[in-house]
Amino acid sequence: MKIYNTMSKKKEELVPLKEGQISMYVCGPTVYNLIHIGNARPMIVFDTFRRYLEYKGLKVNYVSNFTDVDDKIIKKAIEENTTAEEISKRYIEECKKDMDAMNVKPATKHPLATEEISGMIDMIKTLIDKGYAYASDGTVYFKTREFKDYGKLSKKNIDDLEAGHRDIKVAGEESKEDPLDFVLWKPKKEGEPAWVSPWGEGRPGWHIECSVMSKKYLGDMIDIHAGGEDLVFPHHENEIAQSEAANGVDFAKYWMHNAFLNINNKKMSKSDGNFFTVRDISEKYDLQVLRFFMLSAHYRSPLNFSAELMDSAKNGLERILTAAEKLRDIKNSGAEGELTADEASNVEKTKEFVEKFEKAMDDDCNTANAISAIFELVKFTNSVTNEDSTKKFADELYNVLETLSDVLGIILEKKDEVVGDEDYILEMIEKRAQAKKDKDFALADSIRDELLAKGIVLKDTREGTKWSRA
Ligand code: AMP
Ligand code: ZN
């Protein structure tokens, strides 16, 4: 399998550090709000990549953090007159709900920055001891020029960076020795969360968090480090400098970055009203559609979000789900007995689509082509099955379709739109009561039948209408 490595700017064969295992770190969101659909892109594409590695039999140790201490979180806490902890806890919960609805598997570990402060203090101490960092007035800075390979990921030349930085003076950072140096530890400001450290009370810089959490849960050297392309510089460049200076070994063997998601061909921006949270989208679509939409493009290509493209993703997904439904029906009511000779040969033919799917995924996780292979399989299963097919045949075809769909995180069972949503059921009961009052019995009956079709049984009692699941 080949993956594109941002470090070498080439597709490289993926050779795990330890045979049969992959260690992977994906930079997670800063939790100060509901996640937006841009944040969902790395979650979905790297979850899919992980699923494919697992499909290939690799054991994946997948770590993705939540950045739960940050200026934006503190700002939000002040606005809401609450604590930063309350804000981050709330949005971690909400983020996990969205991840679940997008069928993103929980990571092996989701570390929280605030629970890893002692590790961060240790790494900063090591960097100071090794001459890569210095403390000044309660702030600790990384000496960027001391790390000779600085710029190797983003291919930036340190002297060009220096020229760009010369005039920039940031308030509170007057004690910096070199404008290129970046913060590892910052001193406490009134009302902000802070931890005790050898340099006084304060909190860590953003970059050190990922270096430390990756080291703790995956080791000094890992297979894959991933995130959105905006993180290449400075975040990942700084992570490399910190980790390699402290640990003395290469940090990650492969660097993977997803391209950005735009809305209606414009950069996502809250202030321009060009912005959707995942939750906004869930009001209009099943989030499987969002997942399918994200995978319809290669992860390194920019992706444009629009209502038309979402509707086309919805139709594409529907084609797969309808084929699956047909196969399920035959599994239930098809002919008994063994596969016919024709059926056996058609089962054999599905291998061609599986190979196409794998070839696409082996080529730098090309989910767009993998989806095409699934469409071909769907067309094939539709053409070779009918009411005379055996149950066994439908079962074999279903298993192939289900296995490939599962790699993409697509669940084949159609979700019955709103069953399970109590508010919806109560609303329907009320509508039915009104219809009865209006003597519109046809409408009242049709509401009862509609609910029944969704497995909800109504019973009229003296205390009103009660409902239960069939
Ligand atoms: P943040 O919370 O801003 O650190 O972002 C969390 C993750 O989402 C990072 O990997 C970002 O690179 C990624 N990300 C943010 N905005 C977008 C976008 N519009 N398209 C794709 N990825 C994004
Ligand atoms: Zn990170």
Coordinates of C-alpha atoms and ligand atoms in Angstrom, one line a residue:
M1 CA 0.0 0.0 0.0
K2 CA 1.3 3.5 -0.9
I3 CA 0.6 6.7 0.9
Y4 CA 1.6 10.2 0.1
N5 CA 4.2 11.5 2.6
T6 CA 4.2 15.2 3.0
M7 CA 7.8 14.9 4.3
S8 CA 9.2 13.4 1.0
K9 CA 6.4 14.9 -1.2
K10 CA 6.1 11.4 -2.7
K11 CA 3.9 8.4 -2.5
E12 CA 5.8 5.8 -0.5
E13 CA 5.2 2.2 0.4
L14 CA 3.7 2.0 3.9
V15 CA 6.2 -0.1 5.9
P16 CA 5.2 -0.3 9.6
L17 CA 7.9 0.3 12.2
K18 CA 6.7 -2.9 13.9
E19 CA 5.4 -5.6 11.7
G20 CA 1.6 -6.0 11.7
Q21 CA 1.1 -2.8 13.7
I22 CA 0.5 0.9 13.0
S23 CA 0.8 3.8 15.4
M24 CA -1.1 6.8 14.3
Y25 CA -1.7 10.2 15.8
V26 CA -4.3 12.6 14.4
C27 CA -4.4 16.2 15.7
G28 CA -7.9 16.7 17.1
P29 CA -10.1 19.8 17.5
T30 CA -9.9 22.6 19.9
V31 CA -13.2 22.2 21.8
Y32 CA -14.8 25.7 22.2
N33 CA -17.8 25.1 20.0
L34 CA -19.7 22.5 18.0
I35 CA -17.3 21.0 15.4
H36 CA -17.8 22.4 11.9
I37 CA -17.9 20.4 8.7
G38 CA -14.2 21.3 8.0
N39 CA -13.2 19.6 11.2
A40 CA -15.2 16.6 10.2
R41 CA -13.1 16.0 7.1
P42 CA -9.9 14.8 8.9
M43 CA -12.1 12.8 11.3
I44 CA -13.8 11.0 8.4
V45 CA -10.9 10.5 6.1
F46 CA -8.4 9.3 8.7
D47 CA -11.1 7.0 10.3
T48 CA -11.6 5.5 6.9
F49 CA -7.8 5.0 6.4
R50 CA -7.7 3.4 9.8
R51 CA -10.6 1.1 8.9
Y52 CA -8.7 0.1 5.8
L53 CA -5.5 -0.7 7.7
E54 CA -7.6 -2.9 10.0
Y55 CA -9.3 -4.5 7.1
K56 CA -5.8 -5.4 5.8
G57 CA -5.1 -7.1 9.2
L58 CA -3.0 -4.4 10.8
K59 CA -3.5 -3.6 14.5
V60 CA -3.9 0.1 14.7
N61 CA -3.1 2.1 17.7
Y62 CA -5.0 5.3 16.9
V63 CA -4.6 8.4 19.1
S64 CA -6.4 11.6 18.7
N65 CA -6.4 14.4 21.2
F66 CA -8.8 17.1 22.3
T67 CA -7.2 20.4 22.8
D68 CA -9.0 21.5 26.0
V69 CA -7.0 24.5 27.1
D70 CA -6.7 27.4 24.6
D71 CA -7.3 31.1 24.3
K72 CA -10.6 30.4 22.4
I73 CA -11.9 28.2 25.1
I74 CA -11.0 30.8 27.8
K75 CA -12.7 33.6 25.7
K76 CA -15.9 31.5 25.4
A77 CA -15.9 30.8 29.1
I78 CA -15.6 34.5 29.9
E79 CA -18.5 35.3 27.5
E80 CA -20.7 32.6 29.2
N81 CA -19.5 33.5 32.7
T82 CA -18.4 30.0 33.3
T83 CA -15.1 28.0 33.5
A84 CA -12.9 26.8 30.7
E85 CA -13.4 23.3 32.0
E86 CA -17.1 23.5 31.7
I87 CA -16.8 24.7 28.1
S88 CA -14.4 22.0 27.0
K89 CA -16.3 19.2 28.8
R90 CA -19.5 20.3 27.1
Y91 CA -18.0 20.4 23.6
I92 CA -16.0 17.2 24.0
E93 CA -19.4 15.5 24.7
E94 CA -21.0 17.2 21.7
C95 CA -18.1 16.3 19.5
K96 CA -18.3 12.6 20.5
K97 CA -22.0 12.7 19.6
D98 CA -21.2 14.0 16.1
M99 CA -18.4 11.5 15.7
D100 CA -20.8 8.7 16.6
A101 CA -23.5 10.0 14.2
M102 CA -20.8 10.1 11.4
N103 CA -19.8 6.6 12.3
V104 CA -16.3 7.7 13.2
K105 CA -14.8 5.0 15.5
P106 CA -13.6 6.2 18.9
A107 CA -9.8 6.4 19.0
T108 CA -7.9 3.8 20.9
K109 CA -7.2 6.8 23.2
H110 CA -8.5 10.4 23.2
P111 CA -6.1 12.2 25.5
L112 CA -7.0 15.6 26.9
A113 CA -4.2 18.2 27.1
T114 CA -5.2 19.2 30.6
E115 CA -4.6 15.7 31.9
E116 CA -1.1 15.5 30.4
I117 CA 0.5 18.6 31.9
S118 CA 3.1 16.8 33.9
G119 CA 4.4 15.1 30.8
M120 CA 4.6 18.5 29.1
I121 CA 6.6 20.0 32.0
D122 CA 9.0 17.0 31.7
M123 CA 9.5 17.5 28.0
I124 CA 10.1 21.2 28.4
K125 CA 12.6 20.5 31.2
T126 CA 14.4 18.1 28.9
L127 CA 14.5 20.7 26.1
I128 CA 16.0 23.3 28.5
D129 CA 18.6 20.7 29.7
K130 CA 19.6 19.9 26.2
G131 CA 19.9 23.6 25.3
Y132 CA 16.9 23.8 23.0
A133 CA 14.8 26.0 25.2
Y134 CA 15.1 28.8 27.7
A135 CA 12.9 30.4 30.3
S136 CA 12.4 34.1 30.6
D137 CA 10.0 35.9 32.9
G138 CA 7.8 32.8 33.4
T139 CA 7.7 32.1 29.7
V140 CA 9.6 29.2 28.1
Y141 CA 10.6 29.5 24.5
F142 CA 11.9 26.9 22.0
K143 CA 15.1 28.0 20.3
T144 CA 14.1 27.4 16.8
R145 CA 17.5 28.0 15.2
E146 CA 19.0 25.4 17.5
F147 CA 17.0 22.7 15.7
K148 CA 19.0 22.3 12.5
D149 CA 16.3 20.5 10.5
Y150 CA 13.7 23.2 11.2
G151 CA 11.5 23.7 8.1
K152 CA 12.0 20.1 6.8
L153 CA 8.3 19.3 6.6
S154 CA 6.9 22.6 5.3
K155 CA 10.1 23.1 3.1
K156 CA 10.5 26.5 4.5
N157 CA 13.9 28.1 4.7
I158 CA 14.7 29.5 8.1
D159 CA 16.3 32.7 6.8
D160 CA 13.1 33.5 4.8
L161 CA 11.1 32.9 7.9
E162 CA 13.4 35.2 9.9
A163 CA 12.9 38.0 7.3
G164 CA 9.1 37.6 7.6
H165 CA 9.2 37.8 11.3
R166 CA 11.6 40.7 11.9
D167 CA 9.1 43.4 12.3
I168 CA 6.5 41.4 14.2
K169 CA 6.5 42.1 18.0
V170 CA 3.9 40.3 20.0
A171 CA 2.8 41.8 23.3
G172 CA 4.1 39.9 26.3
E173 CA 6.8 38.2 24.2
E174 CA 9.5 41.0 24.5
S175 CA 11.9 38.6 26.2
K176 CA 12.2 36.4 23.2
E177 CA 15.8 36.0 22.1
D178 CA 14.9 35.4 18.4
P179 CA 11.6 36.3 16.6
L180 CA 11.5 32.7 15.3
D181 CA 11.4 31.2 18.8
F182 CA 8.0 29.8 19.8
V183 CA 6.3 29.4 23.2
L184 CA 6.4 26.1 25.1
W185 CA 5.0 27.5 28.4
K186 CA 3.2 30.7 29.1
P187 CA 2.6 32.4 32.4
K188 CA -0.8 32.7 34.1
K189 CA -3.0 35.6 33.4
E190 CA -5.7 36.6 35.9
G191 CA -8.7 34.4 35.7
E192 CA -7.1 31.8 33.4
P193 CA -6.6 28.1 34.2
A194 CA -3.1 27.5 35.3
W195 CA -0.8 24.7 36.6
V196 CA 2.3 24.9 38.9
S197 CA 5.6 24.5 37.0
P198 CA 9.3 25.2 37.7
W199 CA 8.8 28.5 35.8
G200 CA 5.8 29.6 37.8
E201 CA 2.1 29.0 37.4
G202 CA 1.0 28.9 33.8
R203 CA -0.2 26.7 30.9
P204 CA 1.4 24.9 28.0
G205 CA 1.7 26.2 24.4
W206 CA -0.4 24.3 21.8
H207 CA 2.4 22.6 20.0
I208 CA 4.0 20.9 23.0
E209 CA 0.7 19.2 23.8
C210 CA 0.7 16.9 20.7
S211 CA 4.4 16.1 21.0
V212 CA 3.8 14.9 24.6
M213 CA 0.6 13.0 24.0
S214 CA 2.0 11.3 21.0
K215 CA 5.1 10.2 22.9
K216 CA 3.1 9.0 25.9
Y217 CA 0.6 6.9 24.1
L218 CA 2.5 5.8 21.0
G219 CA 6.2 6.1 21.8
D220 CA 9.1 8.4 20.6
M221 CA 8.8 7.3 17.0
I222 CA 5.5 6.7 15.4
D223 CA 4.3 5.4 12.0
I224 CA 1.9 8.1 10.9
H225 CA 1.1 11.7 12.1
A226 CA -1.9 13.3 10.4
G227 CA -4.1 16.4 10.3
G228 CA -5.4 19.1 8.1
E229 CA -3.0 20.8 5.7
D230 CA -3.2 24.0 7.7
L231 CA -1.3 22.2 10.4
V232 CA 1.9 21.6 8.4
F233 CA 3.2 25.0 9.4
P234 CA 3.8 25.9 12.1
H235 CA 2.1 23.3 14.2
H236 CA 3.6 20.1 12.8
E237 CA 6.9 21.8 12.1
N238 CA 7.1 22.8 15.7
E239 CA 6.0 19.4 16.9
I240 CA 8.9 17.8 14.9
A241 CA 11.4 20.3 16.4
Q242 CA 10.3 19.7 20.0
S243 CA 9.9 15.9 19.7
E244 CA 13.1 15.2 17.8
A245 CA 15.2 17.6 19.9
A246 CA 13.9 16.0 23.1
N247 CA 13.8 12.3 22.0
G248 CA 16.8 12.2 19.7
V249 CA 15.0 10.1 17.1
D250 CA 12.8 10.9 14.1
F251 CA 9.3 11.7 15.2
A252 CA 7.0 10.2 12.5
K253 CA 7.8 8.1 9.5
Y254 CA 4.9 9.3 7.4
W255 CA 3.0 12.6 7.5
M256 CA -0.5 12.7 6.0
H257 CA -2.5 15.9 5.5
N258 CA -6.1 16.4 4.2
A259 CA -6.9 19.3 1.9
F260 CA -9.5 21.9 3.0
L261 CA -13.2 21.8 2.7
N262 CA -14.8 25.0 1.2
I263 CA -18.4 26.0 1.1
N264 CA -19.9 27.2 -2.2
N265 CA -16.3 27.6 -3.5
K266 CA -15.4 30.0 -0.7
K267 CA -13.3 29.5 2.4
M268 CA -15.4 28.7 5.4
S269 CA -15.9 31.8 7.5
K270 CA -18.3 32.4 10.4
S271 CA -18.3 36.1 10.0
D272 CA -19.2 35.8 6.2
G273 CA -22.1 33.4 7.1
N274 CA -20.3 30.8 5.1
F275 CA -20.2 28.2 7.9
F276 CA -21.9 25.0 8.9
T277 CA -21.5 22.9 12.0
V278 CA -22.0 19.2 11.7
R279 CA -25.1 19.6 13.8
D280 CA -26.5 22.1 11.3
I281 CA -26.1 19.5 8.6
S282 CA -27.7 16.8 10.7
E283 CA -30.9 18.7 10.7
K284 CA -31.3 18.2 7.0
Y285 CA -29.4 15.0 6.3
D286 CA -28.5 11.7 7.9
L287 CA -24.8 12.2 8.7
Q288 CA -24.0 9.1 6.7
V289 CA -24.6 11.3 3.7
L290 CA -22.0 13.8 5.0
R291 CA -19.6 11.0 5.4
F292 CA -20.3 9.6 1.9
F293 CA -19.9 13.1 0.5
M294 CA -16.5 13.6 2.2
L295 CA -15.2 10.3 0.8
S296 CA -16.4 11.1 -2.7
A297 CA -13.2 13.1 -3.3
H298 CA -9.6 12.2 -2.7
Y299 CA -8.5 13.4 0.7
R300 CA -5.7 15.5 -0.7
S301 CA -8.0 17.4 -3.2
P302 CA -9.8 20.5 -2.0
L303 CA -13.5 19.7 -1.6
N304 CA -16.4 22.0 -2.2
F305 CA -19.5 21.7 -0.1
S306 CA -22.9 22.7 -1.7
A307 CA -26.5 21.6 -1.5
E308 CA -26.3 20.1 -5.0
L309 CA -23.2 18.0 -4.2
M310 CA -24.8 16.8 -0.9
D311 CA -28.0 15.8 -2.8
S312 CA -25.9 13.9 -5.3
A313 CA -24.1 12.2 -2.5
K314 CA -27.5 11.3 -1.0
N315 CA -28.6 9.8 -4.2
G316 CA -25.4 7.8 -4.6
L317 CA -25.6 6.5 -1.1
E318 CA -29.3 5.6 -1.7
R319 CA -28.3 3.4 -4.6
I320 CA -26.1 1.4 -2.4
L321 CA -28.6 1.1 0.4
T322 CA -31.4 0.1 -2.0
A323 CA -29.2 -2.7 -3.4
A324 CA -28.5 -3.8 0.1
E325 CA -32.2 -3.8 0.9
K326 CA -32.9 -6.0 -2.1
L327 CA -30.3 -8.5 -1.0
R328 CA -31.7 -8.5 2.5
D329 CA -35.1 -9.3 1.1
I330 CA -33.8 -12.2 -0.9
K331 CA -31.8 -13.4 2.2
N332 CA -35.2 -13.6 4.0
S333 CA -37.5 -14.9 1.3
G334 CA -35.3 -16.3 -1.5
A335 CA -35.0 -19.9 -2.6
E336 CA -33.6 -22.5 -0.1
G337 CA -30.7 -24.7 -0.9
E338 CA -27.2 -24.5 -2.3
L339 CA -25.8 -22.0 -4.8
T340 CA -26.6 -22.8 -8.4
A341 CA -23.7 -23.1 -10.8
D342 CA -24.4 -19.6 -12.2
E343 CA -24.6 -18.1 -8.8
A344 CA -21.3 -19.7 -7.7
S345 CA -19.6 -18.2 -10.8
N346 CA -21.2 -14.8 -10.0
V347 CA -19.9 -15.0 -6.4
E348 CA -16.5 -15.6 -7.9
K349 CA -16.9 -12.5 -10.1
T350 CA -17.3 -10.2 -7.1
K351 CA -13.6 -10.7 -6.5
E352 CA -13.0 -8.3 -9.4
F353 CA -14.8 -5.5 -7.6
V354 CA -13.0 -6.2 -4.3
E355 CA -9.7 -6.1 -6.1
K356 CA -10.6 -2.7 -7.7
F357 CA -11.6 -1.4 -4.3
E358 CA -8.4 -2.5 -2.7
K359 CA -6.3 -1.2 -5.6
A360 CA -8.0 2.2 -5.1
M361 CA -7.4 2.2 -1.4
D362 CA -3.8 1.0 -1.8
D363 CA -3.2 4.0 -3.9
D364 CA -3.0 6.6 -1.2
C365 CA -6.4 5.9 0.1
N366 CA -8.3 6.9 -3.0
T367 CA -11.8 6.7 -1.6
A368 CA -13.3 8.3 -4.8
N369 CA -12.2 5.3 -6.8
A370 CA -13.1 2.9 -4.0
I371 CA -16.7 4.2 -4.2
S372 CA -16.7 3.7 -7.9
A373 CA -15.8 0.0 -7.3
I374 CA -18.7 -0.2 -4.9
F375 CA -21.1 1.3 -7.5
E376 CA -19.9 -1.3 -10.0
L377 CA -20.5 -4.1 -7.4
V378 CA -24.0 -2.7 -6.7
K379 CA -24.8 -2.6 -10.5
F380 CA -23.6 -6.2 -10.7
T381 CA -25.6 -7.5 -7.7
N382 CA -28.7 -5.8 -9.0
S383 CA -28.3 -7.4 -12.4
V384 CA -27.6 -11.0 -11.2
T385 CA -30.3 -11.3 -8.5
N386 CA -34.1 -11.8 -8.8
E387 CA -36.9 -13.4 -6.8
D388 CA -35.6 -16.9 -7.8
S389 CA -32.1 -16.3 -6.4
T390 CA -31.1 -18.5 -3.4
K391 CA -30.9 -17.1 0.1
K392 CA -27.3 -18.3 0.1
F393 CA -26.4 -16.3 -3.0
A394 CA -27.9 -13.1 -1.6
D395 CA -26.0 -13.7 1.6
E396 CA -22.7 -14.1 -0.1
L397 CA -23.2 -10.9 -2.2
Y398 CA -24.4 -9.0 0.9
N399 CA -21.3 -10.0 2.8
V400 CA -19.0 -8.6 0.1
L401 CA -21.0 -5.4 -0.1
E402 CA -21.1 -5.0 3.7
T403 CA -17.4 -5.6 4.1
L404 CA -16.4 -2.9 1.6
S405 CA -19.0 -0.5 2.9
D406 CA -17.8 -1.0 6.4
V407 CA -14.3 0.1 5.3
L408 CA -15.8 3.4 4.3
G409 CA -17.8 3.5 7.5
I410 CA -21.1 3.2 5.6
I411 CA -23.9 1.3 7.4
L412 CA -26.1 -0.6 5.0
E413 CA -29.2 -0.7 7.1
K414 CA -31.4 2.3 6.3
K415 CA -32.2 4.3 9.3
D416 CA -35.9 4.7 9.6
E417 CA -36.0 8.4 9.6
V418 CA -37.2 9.5 12.9
V419 CA -38.2 6.3 14.8
G420 CA -36.8 6.5 18.2
D421 CA -37.4 10.2 18.3
E422 CA -40.0 10.6 21.1
D423 CA -40.8 14.2 20.2
Y424 CA -41.7 13.1 16.7
I425 CA -44.0 10.3 18.0
L426 CA -45.8 12.6 20.4
E427 CA -46.2 15.2 17.7
M428 CA -47.8 12.6 15.4
I429 CA -50.1 11.5 18.3
E430 CA -51.3 15.0 18.8
K431 CA -51.9 15.5 15.0
R432 CA -54.0 12.3 15.1
A433 CA -56.0 13.5 18.0
Q434 CA -56.7 16.8 16.2
A435 CA -57.7 14.9 13.0
K436 CA -60.2 12.9 15.1
K437 CA -61.6 16.0 16.6
D438 CA -62.0 17.4 13.1
K439 CA -63.7 14.1 12.2
D440 CA -61.0 13.5 9.5
F441 CA -60.8 9.8 10.3
A442 CA -58.9 9.0 7.1
L443 CA -56.1 11.2 8.2
A444 CA -56.2 9.8 11.7
D445 CA -56.0 6.3 10.4
S446 CA -53.2 7.1 8.0
I447 CA -51.1 8.6 10.9
R448 CA -51.7 5.4 12.9
D449 CA -50.7 3.3 10.0
E450 CA -47.6 5.3 9.2
L451 CA -46.4 4.9 12.8
L452 CA -47.2 1.2 12.7
A453 CA -45.0 0.9 9.6
K454 CA -42.2 2.3 11.7
G455 CA -42.8 -0.2 14.5
I456 CA -44.8 2.2 16.7
V457 CA -48.1 0.8 18.1
L458 CA -50.8 3.2 19.3
K459 CA -53.3 2.3 21.9
D460 CA -56.3 4.6 22.8
T461 CA -57.0 4.5 26.5
R462 CA -59.1 6.6 28.9
E463 CA -56.0 8.6 29.8
G464 CA -55.3 9.3 26.1
T465 CA -53.3 7.7 23.5
K466 CA -50.3 5.5 24.7
W467 CA -47.6 4.3 22.4
S468 CA -45.2 1.3 22.5
R469 CA -42.6 -0.3 20.2
A470 CA -43.9 -3.3 18.3
Ligands
AMP1 P1 -8.8 23.0 14.9 O1 -9.8 22.7 15.9 O2 -8.9 24.3 14.1 O3 -7.4 22.7 15.4 O4 -9.0 21.9 13.7 C1 -9.1 20.5 13.9 C2 -8.8 19.8 12.6 O5 -9.7 20.2 11.6 C3 -7.4 20.1 12.1 O6 -6.8 18.9 11.6 C4 -7.6 21.1 11.0 O7 -6.6 21.0 10.0 C5 -8.9 20.6 10.4 N1 -9.7 21.6 9.7 C6 -10.1 22.8 10.1 N2 -10.8 23.5 9.2 C7 -10.8 22.6 8.1 C8 -11.4 22.7 6.8 N3 -12.1 23.8 6.4 N4 -11.2 21.7 5.9 C9 -10.6 20.6 6.3 N5 -10.0 20.4 7.5 C10 -10.1 21.4 8.4
ZN2 ZN -1.3 18.5 17.0

